Structures are given as C-alpha cells and as structure tokens.
Amino acid sequence: MSFDFDAVVVGAGAVGLACGYALSKRGLTVLVLEKEGHIGQGVSSRNSEVIHGGLYYPTGSLKARYCVEGRRSLYAFLDSHKIDYRKCGKLVVATQEAEVAGIEAIFERATANGVENLEHLTGAQARALEPALNAHSAILSPESGLFASHDYMLALQGEIEDAGGSVVVSTPFERAEPLPGGGFTVTAGGEGGAALTTRLLVTAPGLQAQAVAARIDGFPADHIPAGHFGKGVYFRLTGKAPFERLIYPPPIPGALGTHYRKDLGGQAVFGPDLVYVETEDYSVDPAKAAEFERYIRRFWPGLPESALTPDYAGIRPKLHGLGEPQPDFQLRGRDDHGLDGLVALFGIESPGLTSSLAIGDAVADLLHA
Ligand SMILES: Cc1cc2nc3c(=O)[nH]c(=O)nc-3n(C[C@H](O)[C@H](O)[C@H](O)COP(=O)(O)OP(=O)(O)OC[C@H]3O[C@@H](n4cnc5c(N)ncnc54)[C@H](O)[C@@H]3O)c2cc1C
C-alpha cells in the first residue's frame, strides 16, 4: 500500500520537530501537525532555555542518557546552523555546610552520567568566579549553557522542509485509526478537516499527550499514564545581572529548584518554582516575590529590596503527583501499546529541550526508520 506520508508527527514543539528532523534525515517524507498558529507555542516557549549538562538524573535513565547525548548534538547543531547560544557554565552551590552532601551526591551522579569537565570548588574559588555569590562550596559544570530555543525550532522546521517534508500549523490532530495492513489513517484540521494516511505515527503533543493518545483507536487506555501539570513561575530582576554563570542551589523535590540565569539579552531571571495546578493557567502572582527574595538571598545576599518583577510561567507535563518519585521520560512503542508503527511520548518535562535531538533519534530507532 502507498501512503500519503511516511511519517506524521503530532506537535511542533522542540521534541516533535526534532523527531521530524530525525525521520527526515533517514529519508522519510514527514508531516508535522501543529494545532496552534505558530510552531513552538507550547511548553517549548515557556522554559529556562538552559542547555543542561546532565548532572541530576538517575544514572542509566533515559533522562541521563538523552540529556548528555542531546546536549552534545545540540551544541553541534547550534554551531552548524549559526544559532545564538552561550556556554556560560553552571555553578551548583551549597550555601551552607548542611547542603554539601547534596551537591557531592550530584557530583558523583554527574560523573557516572558521563558529564565532562566537572570541578569541585571551595567557596573562595566560587567567589573568585562570581564575587557576589554566597557559597560554602560549589560544583562547576562548564558544559552547561543557554540558547535561543525558538531559532533552534525554526532551524528544525527548515531542515524538515528542505528534506521535502511539511510543518503545518493551525491543524489539530483529531484522531488516528490503524489500517489493516499497517499504517494509520489520521484525521486533522478541525471542522471540515482532512484524512490522510501514514506508515508511521509519532505523538509529541506535550501537555496534551494523554488526550492525543486517547484519540488513537486501539491504544489501550490502561497504557496511558496519568498526567499532572507542574507549574513554575519566573521573576525578572530590575537592574544589572549579578552573575555570568547559571547559579543553581541544590534541587527541590520534583524539580531543579529556583535558579538564576543571565539570559541572552543580558537580563537576570529567577525561577521556576513548582506548584501543581489543575488547568493551564499562566498567571504570575506578584505576591510570590517575597518568597523568591528569601530563596534568592541564600545564594545572593546582595539582592536589593523590591527589585523583582513578575515575568512568565511554564507548565511541566508531569507523570507524578506531588511528593511521588519523578519518573523517566516515556517513549512508548509497539511493545508497550501493541500498535505497530506508533511511538507515543509522555512526560517530556525537563531536560526535554536539551534532550530533543537524542529523543528524535531514539524515536526513529524505535520505529526502525
Ligand atoms: C518551567 C519549565 C522550565 C523548563 N526548563 C528547561 C530547560 O531549561 N532546559 C531543558 O532542557 N528543558 C526545560 N524544560 C522542559 C522543556 O521545555 C520541555 O521538555 C520541552 O519543551 C517539551 O517539548 P515538546 O515538544 O515535547 O512539547 P511542546 O513544546 O509543548 O510541544 C507540543 C506541541 O504539540 C501541540 N499540540 C498539542 N495537541 C495537539 C493536537 N491535538 N494537534 C496538533 N498539535 C498539538 C502543542 O500546541 C505544542 O506546540 C522546562 C519546562 C518547563 C515547564
């Protein structure tokens, strides 16, 4: 049977586009469907834009592997496509002796994960790099950085289109039905939408992962993991950025914790925190500034009064509830759900942006593309 497309990808965020890019590189004709009017308007537009080293994730997990591999591929992609980034490095800081064991455990894990060039720093060494910092001791990760993630997504779109594929916006995926001899009929486009056929189907719809999987005929409902929304807000500093490097205190349960970055525009941004919410609510409560100030002063005692202004919020597509252990990325193929030619992604929270190119390659491998 001949198909309209070799592969359809649902969702034009960083991960869906990276999947489309990986499949295009293997010679497939790819169609990426995006419900919004532009690419990259979902989770990929509301994050820290940090290129993570791969320090924190359990050794052997997909998060650890894809973060390290994805980071290496990402820097190479950014170089070859002339996309703006700053490999500024990161300091993971113990602000007091009680936090030293925590950052030591991170060092051990990061080393086991294959993170390169890590260094132990005393408080004095850390302050020699960042004079405004309060640090008992720190770990330096020179491989960490930040990048222009929207330019990255535009470059992925360009690669897909150069290979003969298409990225179509304002075209929501409605449903998919497996065809008897293999492949799928996909209906997309809302009212009066069209049906098309594809041999392979990838779902990368971020916060809508569960809803999209539920609209694939034959996808067993008990194989769709429960989803949760983990909201995080950011505050921006009025005034000069105090540090050059990313500054991360030890992680909080369920997230990496409120950190500092000097963004590519040179402005200082703090966040995100973690609060579970029921709906996609992107408001930032200005009253949270006091809580942020208390937290930030642990590593930056010089934070002036009333210098923080509410900035933006993002929502993590979480697979665990408050206080539950944080699961790995889930790339569900035929062995999980029984549908040949389908990979469904769930729980692609941080470090999904850093890992995106590695996730794309892993999805293409799972599909034997
Ligand atoms: C607060 C926060 C901070 C983060 N910081 C970092 C960081 O610094 N570094 C890092 O590596 N990672 C970070 N992450 C994680 C990273 O942002 C995500 O893992 C990544 O952006 C997920 O990309 P995605 O393509 O899976 O999802 P999305 O970007 O959400 O893309 C999914 C797309 O699917 C579309 N879609 C949904 N339903 C349909 C449908 N029915 N039909 C068609 N299209 C549909 C959506 O509109 C969306 O465009 C952070 C996340 C958050 C929330």
Tab-separated table of N, CA, C and O in Angstrom, residues 17 21 39 77 81 151-165 167:
chain	number	residue	atom	x	y	z
A	17	LEU	N	9.455	18.517	16.560
A	17	LEU	CA	10.262	18.945	15.409
A	17	LEU	C	11.556	18.141	15.327
A	17	LEU	O	12.002	17.773	14.234
A	21	TYR	N	12.775	15.932	12.284
A	21	TYR	CA	14.126	16.112	11.707
A	21	TYR	C	14.840	14.761	11.621
A	21	TYR	O	15.421	14.409	10.586
A	39	ILE	N	4.667	27.488	15.254
A	39	ILE	CA	5.391	26.399	15.919
A	39	ILE	C	5.874	26.888	17.294
A	39	ILE	O	5.945	28.097	17.553
A	77	PHE	N	24.618	21.212	16.537
A	77	PHE	CA	23.546	21.727	15.662
A	77	PHE	C	23.536	23.262	15.706
A	77	PHE	O	23.408	23.931	14.674
A	81	HIS	N	24.218	25.621	12.498
A	81	HIS	CA	23.114	26.448	11.991
A	81	HIS	C	23.240	27.912	12.438
A	81	HIS	O	22.305	28.689	12.277
A	151	ASP	N	14.835	29.991	17.733
A	151	ASP	CA	15.633	29.915	16.493
A	151	ASP	C	15.972	28.454	16.196
A	151	ASP	O	16.024	28.035	15.033
A	152	TYR	N	16.220	27.697	17.249
A	152	TYR	CA	16.500	26.257	17.094
A	152	TYR	C	15.304	25.552	16.452
A	152	TYR	O	15.452	24.787	15.491
A	153	MET	N	14.102	25.849	16.944
A	153	MET	CA	12.912	25.192	16.384
A	153	MET	C	12.686	25.615	14.930
A	153	MET	O	12.307	24.795	14.087
A	154	LEU	N	12.940	26.892	14.624
A	154	LEU	CA	12.816	27.340	13.227
A	154	LEU	C	13.807	26.596	12.330
A	154	LEU	O	13.478	26.224	11.198
A	155	ALA	N	15.012	26.350	12.851
A	155	ALA	CA	16.021	25.630	12.055
A	155	ALA	C	15.586	24.184	11.831
A	155	ALA	O	15.778	23.638	10.738
A	156	LEU	N	14.975	23.565	12.852
A	156	LEU	CA	14.479	22.191	12.677
A	156	LEU	C	13.382	22.167	11.611
A	156	LEU	O	13.359	21.291	10.747
A	157	GLN	N	12.474	23.153	11.689
A	157	GLN	CA	11.415	23.238	10.675
A	157	GLN	C	12.034	23.363	9.281
A	157	GLN	O	11.619	22.686	8.334
A	158	GLY	N	13.053	24.222	9.168
A	158	GLY	CA	13.727	24.413	7.878
A	158	GLY	C	14.331	23.112	7.367
A	158	GLY	O	14.231	22.795	6.171
A	159	GLU	N	14.936	22.344	8.266
A	159	GLU	CA	15.548	21.062	7.858
A	159	GLU	C	14.480	20.093	7.339
A	159	GLU	O	14.688	19.401	6.350
A	160	ILE	N	13.337	20.048	8.036
A	160	ILE	CA	12.256	19.136	7.625
A	160	ILE	C	11.754	19.547	6.235
A	160	ILE	O	11.577	18.715	5.341
A	161	GLU	N	11.566	20.853	6.062
A	161	GLU	CA	11.034	21.340	4.780
A	161	GLU	C	12.055	21.172	3.652
A	161	GLU	O	11.689	20.805	2.533
A	162	ASP	N	13.340	21.392	3.963
A	162	ASP	CA	14.375	21.197	2.924
A	162	ASP	C	14.419	19.746	2.456
A	162	ASP	O	14.799	19.463	1.318
A	163	ALA	N	14.047	18.835	3.366
A	163	ALA	CA	14.069	17.408	3.002
A	163	ALA	C	12.776	16.991	2.301
A	163	ALA	O	12.547	15.795	2.075
A	164	GLY	N	11.891	17.957	2.019
A	164	GLY	CA	10.657	17.642	1.294
A	164	GLY	C	9.452	17.418	2.187
A	164	GLY	O	8.365	17.094	1.697
A	165	GLY	N	9.619	17.587	3.506
A	165	GLY	CA	8.504	17.419	4.441
A	165	GLY	C	7.754	18.725	4.653
A	165	GLY	O	8.088	19.761	4.052
A	167	VAL	N	5.563	21.247	7.697
A	167	VAL	CA	5.116	21.540	9.064
A	167	VAL	C	3.883	22.413	8.892
A	167	VAL	O	3.988	23.528	8.372
